[in-house]
XYZ file of C-alpha atoms in Angstrom:
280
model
C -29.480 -47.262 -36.237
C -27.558 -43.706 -36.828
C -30.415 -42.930 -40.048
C -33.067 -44.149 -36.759
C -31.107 -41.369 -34.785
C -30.815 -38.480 -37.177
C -34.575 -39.154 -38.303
C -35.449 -38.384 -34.197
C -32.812 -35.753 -34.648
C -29.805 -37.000 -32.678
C -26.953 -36.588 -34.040
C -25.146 -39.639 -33.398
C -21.708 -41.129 -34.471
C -20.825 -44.767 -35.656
C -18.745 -45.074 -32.912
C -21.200 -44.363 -30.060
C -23.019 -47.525 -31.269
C -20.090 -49.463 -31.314
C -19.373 -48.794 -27.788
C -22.920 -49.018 -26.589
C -22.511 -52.620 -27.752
C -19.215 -53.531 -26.042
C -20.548 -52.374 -22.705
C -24.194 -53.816 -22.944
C -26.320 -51.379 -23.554
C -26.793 -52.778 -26.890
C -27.046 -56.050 -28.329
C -24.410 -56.921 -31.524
C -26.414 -56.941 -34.567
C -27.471 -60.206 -36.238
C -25.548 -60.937 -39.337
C -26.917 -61.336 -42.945
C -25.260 -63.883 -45.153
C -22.930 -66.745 -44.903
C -19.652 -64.454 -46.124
C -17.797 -62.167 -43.867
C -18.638 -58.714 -44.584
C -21.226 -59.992 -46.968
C -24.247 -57.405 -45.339
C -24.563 -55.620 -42.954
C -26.013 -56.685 -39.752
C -29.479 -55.302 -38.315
C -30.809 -54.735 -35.469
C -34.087 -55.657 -34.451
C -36.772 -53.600 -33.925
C -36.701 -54.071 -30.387
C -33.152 -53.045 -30.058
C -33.823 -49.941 -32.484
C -36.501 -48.854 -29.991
C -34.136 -49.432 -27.045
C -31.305 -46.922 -29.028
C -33.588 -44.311 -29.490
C -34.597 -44.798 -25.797
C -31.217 -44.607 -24.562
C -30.570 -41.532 -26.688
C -33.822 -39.575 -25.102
C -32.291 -40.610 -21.546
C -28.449 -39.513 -21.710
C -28.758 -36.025 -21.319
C -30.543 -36.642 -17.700
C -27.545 -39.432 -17.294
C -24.475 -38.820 -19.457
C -22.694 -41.582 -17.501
C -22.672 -45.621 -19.026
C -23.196 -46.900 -15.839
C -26.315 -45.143 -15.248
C -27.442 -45.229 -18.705
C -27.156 -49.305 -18.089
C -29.742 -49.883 -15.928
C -32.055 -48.847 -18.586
C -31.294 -52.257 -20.395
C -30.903 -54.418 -17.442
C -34.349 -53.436 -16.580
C -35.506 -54.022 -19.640
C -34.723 -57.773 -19.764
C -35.969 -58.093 -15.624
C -39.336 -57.334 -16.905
C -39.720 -57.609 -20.332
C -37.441 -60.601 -21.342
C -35.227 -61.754 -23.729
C -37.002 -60.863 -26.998
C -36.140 -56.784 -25.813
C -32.495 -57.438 -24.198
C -31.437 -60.663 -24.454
C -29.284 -62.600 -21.638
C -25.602 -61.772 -22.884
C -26.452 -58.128 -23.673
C -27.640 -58.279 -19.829
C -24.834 -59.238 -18.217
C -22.686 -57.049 -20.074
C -25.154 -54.355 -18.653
C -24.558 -55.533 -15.083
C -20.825 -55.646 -15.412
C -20.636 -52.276 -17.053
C -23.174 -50.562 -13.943
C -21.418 -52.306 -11.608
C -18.409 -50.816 -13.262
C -15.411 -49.712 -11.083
C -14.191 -50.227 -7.501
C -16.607 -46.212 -6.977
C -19.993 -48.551 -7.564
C -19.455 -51.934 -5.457
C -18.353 -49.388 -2.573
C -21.390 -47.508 -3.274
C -23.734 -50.814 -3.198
C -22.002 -51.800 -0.280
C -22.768 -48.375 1.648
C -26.247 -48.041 0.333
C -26.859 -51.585 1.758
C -25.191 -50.601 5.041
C -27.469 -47.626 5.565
C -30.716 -49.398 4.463
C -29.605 -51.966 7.237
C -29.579 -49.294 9.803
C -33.049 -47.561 9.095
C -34.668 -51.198 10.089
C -32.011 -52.209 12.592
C -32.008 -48.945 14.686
C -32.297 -48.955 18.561
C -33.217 -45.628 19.848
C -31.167 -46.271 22.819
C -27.899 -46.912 20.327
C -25.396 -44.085 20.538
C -24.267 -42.519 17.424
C -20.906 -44.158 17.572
C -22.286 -47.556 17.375
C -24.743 -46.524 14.318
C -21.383 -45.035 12.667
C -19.405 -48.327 13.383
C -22.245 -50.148 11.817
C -22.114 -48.733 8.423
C -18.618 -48.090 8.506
C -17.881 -52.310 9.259
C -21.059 -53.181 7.024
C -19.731 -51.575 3.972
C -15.872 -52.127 4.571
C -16.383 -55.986 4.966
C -18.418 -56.521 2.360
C -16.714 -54.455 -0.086
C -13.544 -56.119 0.459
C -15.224 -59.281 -1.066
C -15.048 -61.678 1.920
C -16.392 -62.880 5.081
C -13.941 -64.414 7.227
C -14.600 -65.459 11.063
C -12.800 -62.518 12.304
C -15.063 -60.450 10.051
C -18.132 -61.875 10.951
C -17.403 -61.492 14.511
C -16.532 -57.956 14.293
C -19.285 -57.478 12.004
C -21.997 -59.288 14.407
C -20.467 -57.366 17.415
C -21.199 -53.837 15.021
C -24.663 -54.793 14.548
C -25.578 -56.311 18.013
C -24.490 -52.530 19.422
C -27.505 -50.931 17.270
C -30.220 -54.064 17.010
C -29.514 -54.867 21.258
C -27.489 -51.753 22.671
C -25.852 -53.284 25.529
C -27.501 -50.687 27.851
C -30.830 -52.614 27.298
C -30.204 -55.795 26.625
C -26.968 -56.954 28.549
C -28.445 -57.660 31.521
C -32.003 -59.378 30.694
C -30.707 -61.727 28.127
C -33.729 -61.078 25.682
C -32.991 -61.290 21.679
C -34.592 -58.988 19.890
C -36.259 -59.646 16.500
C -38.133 -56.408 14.360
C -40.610 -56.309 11.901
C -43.715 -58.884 11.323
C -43.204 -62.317 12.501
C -43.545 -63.758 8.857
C -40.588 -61.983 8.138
C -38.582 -61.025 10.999
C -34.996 -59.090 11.066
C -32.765 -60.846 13.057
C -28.950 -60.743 13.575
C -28.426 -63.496 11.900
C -30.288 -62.382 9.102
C -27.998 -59.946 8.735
C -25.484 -61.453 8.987
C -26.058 -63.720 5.955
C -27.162 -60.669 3.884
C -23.379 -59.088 4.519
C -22.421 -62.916 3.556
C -24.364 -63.003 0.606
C -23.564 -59.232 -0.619
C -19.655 -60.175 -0.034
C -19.752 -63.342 -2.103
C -21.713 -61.121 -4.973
C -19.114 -58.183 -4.515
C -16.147 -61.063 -5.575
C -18.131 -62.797 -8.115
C -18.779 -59.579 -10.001
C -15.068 -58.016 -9.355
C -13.718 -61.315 -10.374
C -16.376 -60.956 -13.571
C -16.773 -64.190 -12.978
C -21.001 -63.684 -13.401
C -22.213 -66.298 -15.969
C -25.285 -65.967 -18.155
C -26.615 -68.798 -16.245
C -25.712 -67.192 -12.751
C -27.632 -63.741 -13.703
C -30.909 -65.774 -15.317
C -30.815 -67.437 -12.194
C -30.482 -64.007 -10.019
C -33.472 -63.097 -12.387
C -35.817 -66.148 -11.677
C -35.344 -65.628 -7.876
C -35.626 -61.581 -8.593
C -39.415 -62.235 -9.875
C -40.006 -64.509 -7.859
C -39.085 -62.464 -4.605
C -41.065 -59.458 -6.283
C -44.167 -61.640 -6.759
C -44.057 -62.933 -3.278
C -43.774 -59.584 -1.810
C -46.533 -58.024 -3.523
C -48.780 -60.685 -2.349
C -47.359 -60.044 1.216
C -46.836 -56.313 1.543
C -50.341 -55.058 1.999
C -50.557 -56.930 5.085
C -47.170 -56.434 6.431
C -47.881 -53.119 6.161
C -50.623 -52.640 7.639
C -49.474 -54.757 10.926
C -45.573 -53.260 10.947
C -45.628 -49.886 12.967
C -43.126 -47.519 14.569
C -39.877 -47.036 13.214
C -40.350 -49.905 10.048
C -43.685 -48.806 9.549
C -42.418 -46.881 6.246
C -40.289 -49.947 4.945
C -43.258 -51.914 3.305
C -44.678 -48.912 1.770
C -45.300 -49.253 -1.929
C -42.756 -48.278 -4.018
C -42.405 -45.918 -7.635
C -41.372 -47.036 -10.904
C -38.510 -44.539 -10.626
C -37.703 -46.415 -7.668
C -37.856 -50.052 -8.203
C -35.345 -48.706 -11.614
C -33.176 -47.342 -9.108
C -33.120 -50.303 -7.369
C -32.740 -52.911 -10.073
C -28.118 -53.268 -9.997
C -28.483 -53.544 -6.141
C -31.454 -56.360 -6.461
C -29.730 -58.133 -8.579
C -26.356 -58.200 -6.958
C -27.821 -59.321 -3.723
C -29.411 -62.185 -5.674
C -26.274 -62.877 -7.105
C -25.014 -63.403 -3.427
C -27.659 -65.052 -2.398
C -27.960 -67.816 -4.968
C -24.042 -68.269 -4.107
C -24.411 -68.442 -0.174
C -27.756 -69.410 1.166
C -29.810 -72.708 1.060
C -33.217 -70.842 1.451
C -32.851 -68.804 -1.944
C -31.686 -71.559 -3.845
C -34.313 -73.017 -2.537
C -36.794 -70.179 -3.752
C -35.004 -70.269 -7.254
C -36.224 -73.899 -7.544
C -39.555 -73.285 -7.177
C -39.036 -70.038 -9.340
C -38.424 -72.868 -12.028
């Protein structure tokens, strides 16, 4: 690996290749021999490609976290014979990193909720109370009653702002009707991002957890192709940009929060462990 490095004219210390293994951007190399210490272990070509990869990439992000997304995406799309399963989820653990990225997940998530659940007749101070509750209770890793009733009380302000809705007793729903955003959908997504949040702060993510997360990942992602054309073309007005097709740059950047709201979802609702079956 460091003669791989110099040859592409990196110059590259054992010790940076130690620590790219501990925290998953690496797998450890497979041993040689039956003695201890006999040879030393190698790397496979696939991993060798991977370094030299990861070497072009970390002057545009310096940072481990960011730098492990490169091999989590890897394995989502390529598979095990590039990045296999326990080099993975030492990739998710180290981008999910500190108490800085969950808080960051959570507020991304918040916002993203907000751009398809906005009212234009919701006041500013209900939009701010919805990302501030969304990301707070979710973040914190649990959804009790009194949090889910604070939290559905947040969101019904921006989906049904009591100034249009209070006195005709409609429910609102957005989007397509084969997919519709409800309040109870959201609702179980701040469920299922909550239970993910703990599970990952707990590290208590199994190899068999994350394949899951990745069998209902492409499945979800093969679904949606199929689907988005048409949604699409029949979603207009505010949510007419949400179905839009996305980069490669941005389905990368997207990859840690995918995954964690699999993670959640696989713990906490019937329908995705439903979709994991048939994912099977």
């Amino acid at each position: 690996m460091i003669e791989d490095a110099h040859a592409a004219g990196f110059d590259i210390q054992k010790r940076t290749v130690t620590g790219w293994i501990a925290r998953g951007l690496l797998d450890r190399p497979r041993r040689r021999g039956a003695g201890r210490g006999s040879f030393p272990g190698l790397h496979s070509e696939n991993q060798r490609k991977l370094f030299l990869l990861l070497l072009t990439k970390r002057e545009e992000m310096p940072k481990l976290p960011a730098l492990a997304v490169i091999p989590l995406t890897i394995w989502l799309w390529w598979g095990d014979e590039w990045v296999p399963r326990r080099q993975a989820l030492k990739a998710l653990t180290t981008w999910f990193g500190d108490g800085a990225r969950s808080r960051e997940v959570c507020q991304e998530a918040a916002r993203g909720l907000l751009q398809q659940l906005d009212h234009p007749m919701a006041s500013d101070t209900a939009r701010n109370r919805l990302v501030r509750t969304f990301t707070e209770i979710s973040y914190r890793g649990a959804m009790s009653e009194t949090a889910r009733a604070e939290l559905e009380t947040a969101v019904r302000e921006v989906f049904e702002p009591p100034s249009v809705f209070k006195t005709t007793g409609m429910v609102r729903a957005v989007g397509p009707h084969t997919l519709p955003l409800t309040i109870e959908a959201v609702l179980g997504r701040a469920s299922a991002l909550a239970a993910a949040v703990q599970t990952l702060r707990g590290k208590h993510v199994t190899e068999e957890l994350l394949g899951r997360a990745k069998a209902l990942y492409q499945q979800s992602k093969r679904e949606y192709a199929e689907l988005r054309p048409a949604l699409a073309a029949h979603t207009s007005g505010p949510l007419s940009g949400i179905f839009s097709e996305r980069t490669v740059e941005e389905e990368v950047s997207s990859v840690g929060n995918d995954l964690v709201l699999g993670i959640g979802l696989l713990l906490t609702s019937p329908r995705a462990q439903a979709e994991f079956s048939r994912a099977l």
